Amino acid sequence: MAPTEIEVEWQTCEIIKYLFEDEEDVTYRTLSLDAGLETDGPAGSNDNFDPVIIADKLRTVADALNEDLKFKAALESFKKAAQKEVTEQAFSQGVEALCQTQVFQTAEVAPELQLIRASAAFGRYVIKSSPELKNQVIGVMTAFVNNRVSPWLTKQGGWDKVKI
């Protein structure tokens, strides 16, 4: 059964939480998964959904992409916006600027998937460069993905049906 938009929004929160875990938590989580422990979800949620696996895939994609020079310019813009508390707009602008780069301009990838990849890459880059912005990035990235991509994710059948 396909998840509802509310379930997809919950899934998004979980994925972003795991995406930005501290490195020692990632190592512990990986060891726990290797031991066969399962993740929890809301009652009635899709048993195939695993936010840890999706977050790990996004982390790999994001870390591979954040060498682009546009990241540095977008980071500076985001830092200035964070000081003025307009981070949601700055995050959105940073992600959209990254989507215009050659790295993200691939015809076979849906625009929504490009937004997901760019937001993960930008969010990881900001947090690595400015760890003090971690909580702000988590909040604005969650809002961004839920506002811009949640309906598309719901139509696809949820996060576990999308090939990151």
mmCIF file of C-alpha atoms in Angstrom:
data_model
loop_
_atom_site.group_PDB
_atom_site.id
_atom_site.type_symbol
_atom_site.label_atom_id
_atom_site.label_comp_id
_atom_site.label_asym_id
_atom_site.label_seq_id
_atom_site.Cartn_x
_atom_site.Cartn_y
_atom_site.Cartn_z
ATOM 1 C CA MET A 1 0.000 0.000 0.000
ATOM 2 C CA ALA A 2 1.404 3.384 -1.019
ATOM 3 C CA PRO A 3 2.089 5.831 1.807
ATOM 4 C CA THR A 4 0.037 8.973 2.248
ATOM 5 C CA GLU A 5 1.571 12.415 1.888
ATOM 6 C CA ILE A 6 1.671 12.718 5.698
ATOM 7 C CA GLU A 7 3.594 9.436 5.926
ATOM 8 C CA VAL A 8 6.014 10.651 3.240
ATOM 9 C CA GLU A 9 6.572 13.848 5.241
ATOM 10 C CA TRP A 10 7.329 11.739 8.333
ATOM 11 C CA GLN A 11 9.697 9.617 6.218
ATOM 12 C CA THR A 12 11.428 12.790 5.020
ATOM 13 C CA CYS A 13 12.008 13.932 8.622
ATOM 14 C CA GLU A 14 13.510 10.558 9.500
ATOM 15 C CA ILE A 15 15.780 10.463 6.438
ATOM 16 C CA ILE A 16 17.099 13.980 7.046
ATOM 17 C CA LYS A 17 17.676 13.200 10.740
ATOM 18 C CA TYR A 18 19.867 10.222 9.778
ATOM 19 C CA LEU A 19 21.529 12.117 6.919
ATOM 20 C CA PHE A 20 23.006 14.617 9.361
ATOM 21 C CA GLU A 21 23.958 12.320 12.227
ATOM 22 C CA ASP A 22 27.411 12.750 13.678
ATOM 23 C CA GLU A 23 30.029 10.424 12.180
ATOM 24 C CA GLU A 24 30.329 8.295 15.358
ATOM 25 C CA ASP A 25 26.535 7.785 15.350
ATOM 26 C CA VAL A 26 26.711 6.672 11.701
ATOM 27 C CA THR A 27 29.382 4.099 12.578
ATOM 28 C CA TYR A 28 27.333 2.802 15.537
ATOM 29 C CA ARG A 29 24.158 2.694 13.416
ATOM 30 C CA THR A 30 25.937 0.754 10.673
ATOM 31 C CA LEU A 31 27.204 -1.783 13.192
ATOM 32 C CA SER A 32 23.681 -2.120 14.643
ATOM 33 C CA LEU A 33 22.191 -2.708 11.188
ATOM 34 C CA ASP A 34 24.855 -5.311 10.449
ATOM 35 C CA ALA A 35 23.794 -7.067 13.661
ATOM 36 C CA GLY A 36 20.256 -7.358 12.290
ATOM 37 C CA LEU A 37 18.453 -4.718 14.347
ATOM 38 C CA GLU A 38 15.383 -3.184 12.719
ATOM 39 C CA THR A 39 14.250 0.429 12.511
ATOM 40 C CA ASP A 40 10.940 1.615 13.943
ATOM 41 C CA GLY A 41 8.203 3.480 12.093
ATOM 42 C CA PRO A 42 4.675 4.702 12.752
ATOM 43 C CA ALA A 43 1.876 2.146 13.040
ATOM 44 C CA GLY A 44 0.737 1.023 9.599
ATOM 45 C CA SER A 45 3.869 2.315 7.890
ATOM 46 C CA ASN A 46 5.466 0.554 4.960
ATOM 47 C CA ASP A 47 7.759 -2.236 6.212
ATOM 48 C CA ASN A 48 10.107 -1.714 3.240
ATOM 49 C CA PHE A 49 10.917 1.853 4.276
ATOM 50 C CA ASP A 50 14.296 2.199 5.968
ATOM 51 C CA PRO A 51 15.403 5.812 6.530
ATOM 52 C CA VAL A 52 18.922 4.673 7.410
ATOM 53 C CA ILE A 53 19.530 3.091 4.004
ATOM 54 C CA ILE A 54 18.083 6.058 2.107
ATOM 55 C CA ALA A 55 20.070 8.550 4.218
ATOM 56 C CA ASP A 56 23.256 6.581 3.553
ATOM 57 C CA LYS A 57 22.603 6.678 -0.210
ATOM 58 C CA LEU A 58 21.949 10.427 -0.059
ATOM 59 C CA ARG A 59 25.103 10.946 2.029
ATOM 60 C CA THR A 60 27.168 9.134 -0.613
ATOM 61 C CA VAL A 61 25.646 11.168 -3.459
ATOM 62 C CA ALA A 62 25.986 14.434 -1.539
ATOM 63 C CA ASP A 63 29.593 13.924 -0.523
ATOM 64 C CA ALA A 64 30.552 13.063 -4.098
ATOM 65 C CA LEU A 65 28.953 16.230 -5.468
ATOM 66 C CA ASN A 66 30.037 18.947 -3.067
ATOM 67 C CA GLU A 67 33.296 19.856 -4.806
ATOM 68 C CA ASP A 68 31.512 22.296 -7.140
ATOM 69 C CA LEU A 69 32.495 25.968 -6.832
ATOM 70 C CA LYS A 70 28.827 26.984 -6.650
ATOM 71 C CA PHE A 71 28.694 25.324 -3.231
ATOM 72 C CA LYS A 72 31.086 27.901 -1.804
ATOM 73 C CA ALA A 73 29.050 30.820 -3.135
ATOM 74 C CA ALA A 74 25.799 29.232 -1.972
ATOM 75 C CA LEU A 75 27.327 28.546 1.458
ATOM 76 C CA GLU A 76 28.315 32.180 1.907
ATOM 77 C CA SER A 77 24.822 33.262 0.933
ATOM 78 C CA PHE A 78 23.330 30.747 3.353
ATOM 79 C CA LYS A 79 25.560 31.930 6.226
ATOM 80 C CA LYS A 80 24.500 35.529 5.670
ATOM 81 C CA ALA A 81 20.846 34.473 5.521
ATOM 82 C CA ALA A 82 21.218 32.438 8.717
ATOM 83 C CA GLN A 83 22.310 35.584 10.491
ATOM 84 C CA LYS A 84 19.227 37.387 9.158
ATOM 85 C CA GLU A 85 16.926 34.388 9.830
ATOM 86 C CA VAL A 86 15.836 33.959 6.220
ATOM 87 C CA THR A 87 17.423 30.539 5.918
ATOM 88 C CA GLU A 88 14.527 28.801 4.162
ATOM 89 C CA GLN A 89 14.701 31.175 1.216
ATOM 90 C CA ALA A 90 18.509 30.998 1.093
ATOM 91 C CA PHE A 91 18.464 27.194 1.225
ATOM 92 C CA SER A 92 15.949 27.071 -1.611
ATOM 93 C CA GLN A 93 18.019 29.486 -3.703
ATOM 94 C CA GLY A 94 21.199 27.510 -3.032
ATOM 95 C CA VAL A 95 19.595 24.227 -4.078
ATOM 96 C CA GLU A 96 18.073 25.770 -7.207
ATOM 97 C CA ALA A 97 21.452 27.274 -8.168
ATOM 98 C CA LEU A 98 23.062 23.845 -7.805
ATOM 99 C CA CYS A 99 20.377 22.270 -9.975
ATOM 100 C CA GLN A 100 21.520 24.590 -12.786
ATOM 101 C CA THR A 101 25.059 23.154 -12.757
ATOM 102 C CA GLN A 102 26.238 20.513 -15.216
ATOM 103 C CA VAL A 103 26.430 17.953 -12.410
ATOM 104 C CA PHE A 104 22.666 18.014 -11.939
ATOM 105 C CA GLN A 105 21.643 18.562 -15.571
ATOM 106 C CA THR A 106 20.924 14.976 -16.609
ATOM 107 C CA ALA A 107 17.902 14.246 -18.777
ATOM 108 C CA GLU A 108 17.230 10.797 -17.315
ATOM 109 C CA VAL A 109 16.815 12.148 -13.777
ATOM 110 C CA ALA A 110 13.462 13.613 -12.726
ATOM 111 C CA PRO A 111 13.619 17.285 -11.633
ATOM 112 C CA GLU A 112 12.304 16.278 -8.205
ATOM 113 C CA LEU A 113 15.133 13.800 -7.793
ATOM 114 C CA GLN A 114 17.580 16.518 -8.814
ATOM 115 C CA LEU A 115 16.117 18.699 -6.036
ATOM 116 C CA ILE A 116 16.533 15.875 -3.506
ATOM 117 C CA ARG A 117 20.144 15.226 -4.521
ATOM 118 C CA ALA A 118 21.036 18.917 -4.607
ATOM 119 C CA SER A 119 19.423 19.588 -1.224
ATOM 120 C CA ALA A 120 21.311 16.659 0.340
ATOM 121 C CA ALA A 121 24.585 17.798 -1.206
ATOM 122 C CA PHE A 122 24.078 21.431 -0.198
ATOM 123 C CA GLY A 123 22.923 20.532 3.320
ATOM 124 C CA ARG A 124 25.908 18.231 3.916
ATOM 125 C CA TYR A 125 28.302 20.842 2.559
ATOM 126 C CA VAL A 126 26.888 23.595 4.778
ATOM 127 C CA ILE A 127 27.079 21.426 7.895
ATOM 128 C CA LYS A 128 30.631 20.263 7.160
ATOM 129 C CA SER A 129 31.713 23.860 6.580
ATOM 130 C CA SER A 130 29.662 25.408 9.400
ATOM 131 C CA PRO A 131 28.655 22.778 11.988
ATOM 132 C CA GLU A 132 26.971 25.445 14.114
ATOM 133 C CA LEU A 133 24.235 25.671 11.451
ATOM 134 C CA LYS A 134 23.278 21.973 11.737
ATOM 135 C CA ASN A 135 19.897 22.475 13.442
ATOM 136 C CA GLN A 136 18.920 25.259 11.049
ATOM 137 C CA VAL A 137 19.886 23.171 8.033
ATOM 138 C CA ILE A 138 17.905 20.166 9.259
ATOM 139 C CA GLY A 139 14.822 22.329 9.749
ATOM 140 C CA VAL A 140 14.975 24.173 6.442
ATOM 141 C CA MET A 141 15.927 21.105 4.440
ATOM 142 C CA THR A 142 13.007 19.153 5.887
ATOM 143 C CA ALA A 143 10.630 22.018 5.071
ATOM 144 C CA PHE A 144 12.117 22.392 1.579
ATOM 145 C CA VAL A 145 11.815 18.714 0.676
ATOM 146 C CA ASN A 146 8.333 18.423 2.174
ATOM 147 C CA ASN A 147 7.106 21.547 0.360
ATOM 148 C CA ARG A 148 8.757 20.898 -2.994
ATOM 149 C CA VAL A 149 8.983 17.133 -3.353
ATOM 150 C CA SER A 150 6.527 15.387 -0.990
ATOM 151 C CA PRO A 151 3.621 15.221 -3.480
ATOM 152 C CA TRP A 152 5.945 13.697 -6.100
ATOM 153 C CA LEU A 153 7.340 11.195 -3.572
ATOM 154 C CA THR A 154 3.796 10.198 -2.623
ATOM 155 C CA LYS A 155 2.917 9.607 -6.298
ATOM 156 C CA GLN A 156 6.034 7.450 -6.679
ATOM 157 C CA GLY A 157 4.907 5.241 -3.787
ATOM 158 C CA GLY A 158 7.158 6.716 -1.071
ATOM 159 C CA TRP A 159 10.865 7.097 -0.467
ATOM 160 C CA ASP A 160 11.601 3.382 -0.713
ATOM 161 C CA LYS A 161 10.307 3.306 -4.318
ATOM 162 C CA VAL A 162 12.604 6.114 -5.546
ATOM 163 C CA LYS A 163 16.047 5.266 -6.894
ATOM 164 C CA ILE A 164 18.394 7.777 -5.295
#
